[in-house]
C-alpha positions as a Markdown table, in Angstrom:
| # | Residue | x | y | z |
|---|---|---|---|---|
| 1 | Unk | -8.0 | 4.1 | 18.0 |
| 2 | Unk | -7.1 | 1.2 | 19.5 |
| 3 | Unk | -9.2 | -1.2 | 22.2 |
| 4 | Unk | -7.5 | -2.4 | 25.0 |
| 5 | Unk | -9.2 | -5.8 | 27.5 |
| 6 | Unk | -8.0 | -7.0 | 30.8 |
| 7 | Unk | -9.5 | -8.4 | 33.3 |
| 8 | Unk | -9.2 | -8.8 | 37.3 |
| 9 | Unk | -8.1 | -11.7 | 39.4 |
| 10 | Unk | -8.4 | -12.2 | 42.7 |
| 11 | Unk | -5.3 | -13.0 | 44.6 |
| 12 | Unk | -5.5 | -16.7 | 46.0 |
| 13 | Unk | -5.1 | -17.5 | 49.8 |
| 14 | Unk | -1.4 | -18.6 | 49.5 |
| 15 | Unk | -0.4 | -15.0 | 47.0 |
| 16 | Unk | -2.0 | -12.8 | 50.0 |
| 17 | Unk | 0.2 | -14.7 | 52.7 |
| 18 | Unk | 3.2 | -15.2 | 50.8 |
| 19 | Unk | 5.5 | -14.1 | 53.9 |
| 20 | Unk | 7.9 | -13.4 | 51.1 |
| 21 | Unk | 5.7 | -11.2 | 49.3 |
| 22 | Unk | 6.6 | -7.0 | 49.1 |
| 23 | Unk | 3.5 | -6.2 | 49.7 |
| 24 | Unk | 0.4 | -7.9 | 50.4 |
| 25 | Unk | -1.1 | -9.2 | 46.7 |
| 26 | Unk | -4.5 | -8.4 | 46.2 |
| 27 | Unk | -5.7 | -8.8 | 42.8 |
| 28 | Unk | -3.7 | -9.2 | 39.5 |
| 29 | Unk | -4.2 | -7.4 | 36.2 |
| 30 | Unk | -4.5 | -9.6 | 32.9 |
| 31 | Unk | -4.5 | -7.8 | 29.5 |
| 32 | Unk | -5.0 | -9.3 | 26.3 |
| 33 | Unk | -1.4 | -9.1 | 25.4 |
| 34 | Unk | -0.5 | -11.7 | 27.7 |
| 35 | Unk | 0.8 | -9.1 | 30.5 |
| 36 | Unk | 1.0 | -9.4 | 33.4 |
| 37 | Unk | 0.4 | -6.8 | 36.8 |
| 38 | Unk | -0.1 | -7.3 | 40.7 |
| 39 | Unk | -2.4 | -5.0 | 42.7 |
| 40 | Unk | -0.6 | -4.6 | 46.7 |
| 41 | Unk | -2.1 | -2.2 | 48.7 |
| 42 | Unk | 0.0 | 0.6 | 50.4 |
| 43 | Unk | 2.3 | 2.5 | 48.7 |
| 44 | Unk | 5.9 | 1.4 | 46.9 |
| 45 | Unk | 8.6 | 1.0 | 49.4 |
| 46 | Unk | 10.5 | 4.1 | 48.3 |
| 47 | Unk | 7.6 | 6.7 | 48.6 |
| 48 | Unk | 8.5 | 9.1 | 51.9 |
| 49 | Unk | 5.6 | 11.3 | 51.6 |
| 50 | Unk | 3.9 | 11.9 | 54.9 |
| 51 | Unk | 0.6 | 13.8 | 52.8 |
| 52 | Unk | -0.2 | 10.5 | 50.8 |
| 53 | Unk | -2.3 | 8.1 | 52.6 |
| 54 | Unk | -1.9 | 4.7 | 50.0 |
| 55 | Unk | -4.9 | 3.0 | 48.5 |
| 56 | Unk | -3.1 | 0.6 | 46.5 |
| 57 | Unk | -0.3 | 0.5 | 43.8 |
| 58 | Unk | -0.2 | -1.5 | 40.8 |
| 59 | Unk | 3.1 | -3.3 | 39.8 |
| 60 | Unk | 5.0 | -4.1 | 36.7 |
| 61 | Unk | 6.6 | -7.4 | 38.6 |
| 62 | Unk | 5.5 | -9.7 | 41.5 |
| 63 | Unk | 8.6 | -8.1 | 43.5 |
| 64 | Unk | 7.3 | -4.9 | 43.9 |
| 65 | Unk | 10.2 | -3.3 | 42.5 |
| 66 | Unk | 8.4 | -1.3 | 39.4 |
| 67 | Unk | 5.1 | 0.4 | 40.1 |
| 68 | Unk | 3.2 | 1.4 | 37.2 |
| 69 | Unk | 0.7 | 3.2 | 39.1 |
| 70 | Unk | -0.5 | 4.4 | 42.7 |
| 71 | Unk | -4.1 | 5.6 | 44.1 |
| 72 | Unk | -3.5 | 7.6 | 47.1 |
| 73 | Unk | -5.6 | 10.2 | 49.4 |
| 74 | Unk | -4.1 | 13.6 | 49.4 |
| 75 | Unk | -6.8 | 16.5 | 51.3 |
| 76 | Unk | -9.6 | 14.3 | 50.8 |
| 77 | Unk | -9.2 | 13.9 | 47.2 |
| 78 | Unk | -8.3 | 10.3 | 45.5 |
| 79 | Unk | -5.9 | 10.7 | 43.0 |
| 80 | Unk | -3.8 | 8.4 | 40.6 |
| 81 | Unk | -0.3 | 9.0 | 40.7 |
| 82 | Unk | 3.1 | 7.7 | 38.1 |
| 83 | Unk | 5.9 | 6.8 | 39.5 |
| 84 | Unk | 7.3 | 10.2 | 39.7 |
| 85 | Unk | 3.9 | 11.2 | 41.1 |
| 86 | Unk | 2.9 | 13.5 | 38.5 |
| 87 | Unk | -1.3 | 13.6 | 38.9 |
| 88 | Unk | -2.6 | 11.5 | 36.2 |
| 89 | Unk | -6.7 | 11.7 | 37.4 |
| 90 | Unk | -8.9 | 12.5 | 40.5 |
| 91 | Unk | -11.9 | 10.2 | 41.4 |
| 92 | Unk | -14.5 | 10.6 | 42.7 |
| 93 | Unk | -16.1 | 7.9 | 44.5 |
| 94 | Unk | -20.2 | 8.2 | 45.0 |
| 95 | Unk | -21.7 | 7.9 | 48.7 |
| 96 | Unk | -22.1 | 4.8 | 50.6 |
| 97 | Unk | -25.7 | 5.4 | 50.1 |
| 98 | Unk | -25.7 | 5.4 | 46.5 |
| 99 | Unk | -23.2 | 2.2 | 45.9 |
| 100 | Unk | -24.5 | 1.4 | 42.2 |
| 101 | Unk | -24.2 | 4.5 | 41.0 |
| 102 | Unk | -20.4 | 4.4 | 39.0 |
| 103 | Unk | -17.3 | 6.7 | 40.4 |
| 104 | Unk | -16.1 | 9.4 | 38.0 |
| 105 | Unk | -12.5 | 10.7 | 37.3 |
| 106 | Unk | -11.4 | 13.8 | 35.8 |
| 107 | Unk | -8.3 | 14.2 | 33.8 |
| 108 | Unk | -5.5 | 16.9 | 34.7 |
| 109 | Unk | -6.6 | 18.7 | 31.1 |
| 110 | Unk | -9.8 | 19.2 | 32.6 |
| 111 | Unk | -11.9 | 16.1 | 31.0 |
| 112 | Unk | -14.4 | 14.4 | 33.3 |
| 113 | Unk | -15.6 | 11.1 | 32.6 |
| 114 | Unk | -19.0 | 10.0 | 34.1 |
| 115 | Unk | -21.3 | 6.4 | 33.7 |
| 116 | Unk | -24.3 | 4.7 | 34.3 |
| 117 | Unk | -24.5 | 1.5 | 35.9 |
| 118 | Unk | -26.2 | -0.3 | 32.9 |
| 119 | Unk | -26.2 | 0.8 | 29.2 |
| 120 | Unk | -29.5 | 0.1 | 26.9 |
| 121 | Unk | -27.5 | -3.4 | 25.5 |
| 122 | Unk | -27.6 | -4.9 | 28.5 |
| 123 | Unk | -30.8 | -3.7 | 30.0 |
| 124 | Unk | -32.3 | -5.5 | 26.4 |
| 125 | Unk | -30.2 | -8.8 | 27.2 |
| 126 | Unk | -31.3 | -8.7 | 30.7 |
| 127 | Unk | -34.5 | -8.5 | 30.3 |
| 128 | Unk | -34.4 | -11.4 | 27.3 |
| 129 | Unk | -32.0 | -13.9 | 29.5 |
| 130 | Unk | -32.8 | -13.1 | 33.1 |
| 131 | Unk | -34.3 | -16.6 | 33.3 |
| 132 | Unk | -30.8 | -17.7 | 33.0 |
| 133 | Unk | -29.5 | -15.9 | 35.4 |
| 134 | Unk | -31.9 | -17.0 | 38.4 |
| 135 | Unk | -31.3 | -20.7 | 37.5 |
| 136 | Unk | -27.2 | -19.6 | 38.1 |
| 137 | Unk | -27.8 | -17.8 | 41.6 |
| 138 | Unk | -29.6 | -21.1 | 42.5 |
| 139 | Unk | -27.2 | -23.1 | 41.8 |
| 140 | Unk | -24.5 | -21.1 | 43.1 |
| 141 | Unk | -26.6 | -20.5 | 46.5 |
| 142 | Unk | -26.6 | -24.3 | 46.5 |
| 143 | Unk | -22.9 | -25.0 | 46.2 |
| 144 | Unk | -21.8 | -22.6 | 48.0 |
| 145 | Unk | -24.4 | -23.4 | 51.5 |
| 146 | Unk | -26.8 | -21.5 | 51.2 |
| 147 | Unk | -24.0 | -18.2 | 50.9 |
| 148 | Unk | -24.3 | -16.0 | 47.2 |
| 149 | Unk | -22.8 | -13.1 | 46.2 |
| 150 | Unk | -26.3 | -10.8 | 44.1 |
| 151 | Unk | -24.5 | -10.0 | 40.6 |
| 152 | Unk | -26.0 | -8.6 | 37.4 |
| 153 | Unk | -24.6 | -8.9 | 34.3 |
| 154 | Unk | -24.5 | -5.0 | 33.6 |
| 155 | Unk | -22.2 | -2.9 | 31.0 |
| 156 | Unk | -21.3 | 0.1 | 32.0 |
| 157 | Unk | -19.9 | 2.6 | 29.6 |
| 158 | Unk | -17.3 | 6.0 | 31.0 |
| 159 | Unk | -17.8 | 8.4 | 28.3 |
| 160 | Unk | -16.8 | 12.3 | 28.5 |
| 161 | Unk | -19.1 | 14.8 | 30.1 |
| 162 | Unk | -19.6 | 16.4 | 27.9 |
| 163 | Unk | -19.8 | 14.4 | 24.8 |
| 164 | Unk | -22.3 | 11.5 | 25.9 |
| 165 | Unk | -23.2 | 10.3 | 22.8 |
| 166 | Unk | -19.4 | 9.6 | 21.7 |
| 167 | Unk | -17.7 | 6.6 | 21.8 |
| 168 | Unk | -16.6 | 5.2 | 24.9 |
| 169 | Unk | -13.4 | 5.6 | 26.8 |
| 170 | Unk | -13.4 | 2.6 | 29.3 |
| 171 | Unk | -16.1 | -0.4 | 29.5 |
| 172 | Unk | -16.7 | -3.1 | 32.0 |
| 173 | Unk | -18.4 | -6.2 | 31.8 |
| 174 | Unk | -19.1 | -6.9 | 35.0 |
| 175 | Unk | -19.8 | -10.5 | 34.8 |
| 176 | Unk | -16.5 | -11.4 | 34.1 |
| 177 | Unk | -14.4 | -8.3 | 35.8 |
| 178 | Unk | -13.4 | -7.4 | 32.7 |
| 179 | Unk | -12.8 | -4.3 | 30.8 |
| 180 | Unk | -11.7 | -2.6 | 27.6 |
| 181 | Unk | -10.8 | 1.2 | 27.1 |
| 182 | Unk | -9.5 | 2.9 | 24.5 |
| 183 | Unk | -5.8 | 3.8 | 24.4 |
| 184 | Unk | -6.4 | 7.3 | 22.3 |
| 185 | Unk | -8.6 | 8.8 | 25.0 |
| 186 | Unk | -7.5 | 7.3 | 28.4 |
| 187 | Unk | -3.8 | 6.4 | 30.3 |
| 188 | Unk | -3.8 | 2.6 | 30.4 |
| 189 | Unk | -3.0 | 3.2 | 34.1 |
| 190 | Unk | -6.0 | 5.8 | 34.8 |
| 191 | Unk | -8.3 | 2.6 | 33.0 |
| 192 | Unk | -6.8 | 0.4 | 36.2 |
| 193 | Unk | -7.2 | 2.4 | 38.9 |
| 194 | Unk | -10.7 | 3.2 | 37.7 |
| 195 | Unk | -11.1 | -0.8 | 37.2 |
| 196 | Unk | -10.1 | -1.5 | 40.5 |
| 197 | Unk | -12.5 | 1.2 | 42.6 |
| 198 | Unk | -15.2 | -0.1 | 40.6 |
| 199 | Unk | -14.4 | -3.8 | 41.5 |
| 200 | Unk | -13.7 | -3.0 | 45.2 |
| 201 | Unk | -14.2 | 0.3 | 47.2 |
| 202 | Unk | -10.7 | 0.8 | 48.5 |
């Protein structure tokens, strides 16, 4: 059973832009293999499917040309599509009212996976190092004119319904963006897309 870590990257000014760009570069997709994949929102360039309204895609290659995975609306469900679009998860996304609260997915074999924002680690480390973190959202009010962006350093842990006190399947560290799931109980790509709607609400 094998643990899998990437993190997210923002796209820069000059990637979103690029006017030679397939699709307009949001984020890119490090893992700890030293790979490599670009986040574009919309929908590959060969998809001809009136029912799909495109989320985003994630790419093998900057060109656009080999999408790993794509997270599209179909009848007011949010679903993660291959290439051939065979279904490989549904989300579900929490209320604008509740926006901490995690989004779930469910697996076409019928296995949900649920979270809570914070697991007991990092409520303990929070409450031993929060001292720390105030003195870094001063300074970073302070560099940045008086702007900050509120952050916690939570852990939040997607484990199956209905085995909670198993081991994890996908893990996020949100002060870095970065997560680590487990190969022998998620798809790689269903770990993304979840990645992604946790970082941003698409």
């Amino acid at each position: 059973m094998s643990k899998i870590t990437f993190r997210l990257h923002t796209a820069t000014v000059q990637e979103t832009d690029d006017p030679d760009a397939a699709y307009p570069l949001v984020f890119r997709i490090a893992t700890d293999g030293e790979r490599t994949l670009y986040v574009g929102s919309g929908l590959p360039k060969s998809w001809v499917d009136t029912e799909l309204k495109p989320r985003f895609t994630v790419y093998a290659d900057q060109q656009g040309l080999e999408p790993v995975v794509a997270l599209v609306q179909r009848h007011q469900q949010l679903l993660a599509l291959d290439p051939d679009k065979n279904e490989l998860a549904v989300f579900d996304l929490p209320p604008k009212s509740w926006v901490w609260r995690p989004a779930a997915f469910t697996l076409p074999d019928g296995t949900s996976f649920s979270a809570r924002l914070v697991t007991i680690p990092s409520c303990i480390a929070f409450a031993l190092f929060w001292p720390i973190w105030l003195v870094l959202h001063i300074i970073e009010f302070i560099l940045n004119n008086g702007e900050t962006s509120l952050w916690f350093p939570t852990r939040t842990a997607w484990k199956p319904t209905s085995a909670r006190f198993g081991p994890y399947a996908l893990k996020r560290l949100a002060l870095y963006n970065r997560f680590t799931f487990r190969d022998s109980v998620i798809d790689e790509r269903v770990a993304f897309v979840q990645a992604l709607l946790e970082v941003r609400r698409w």
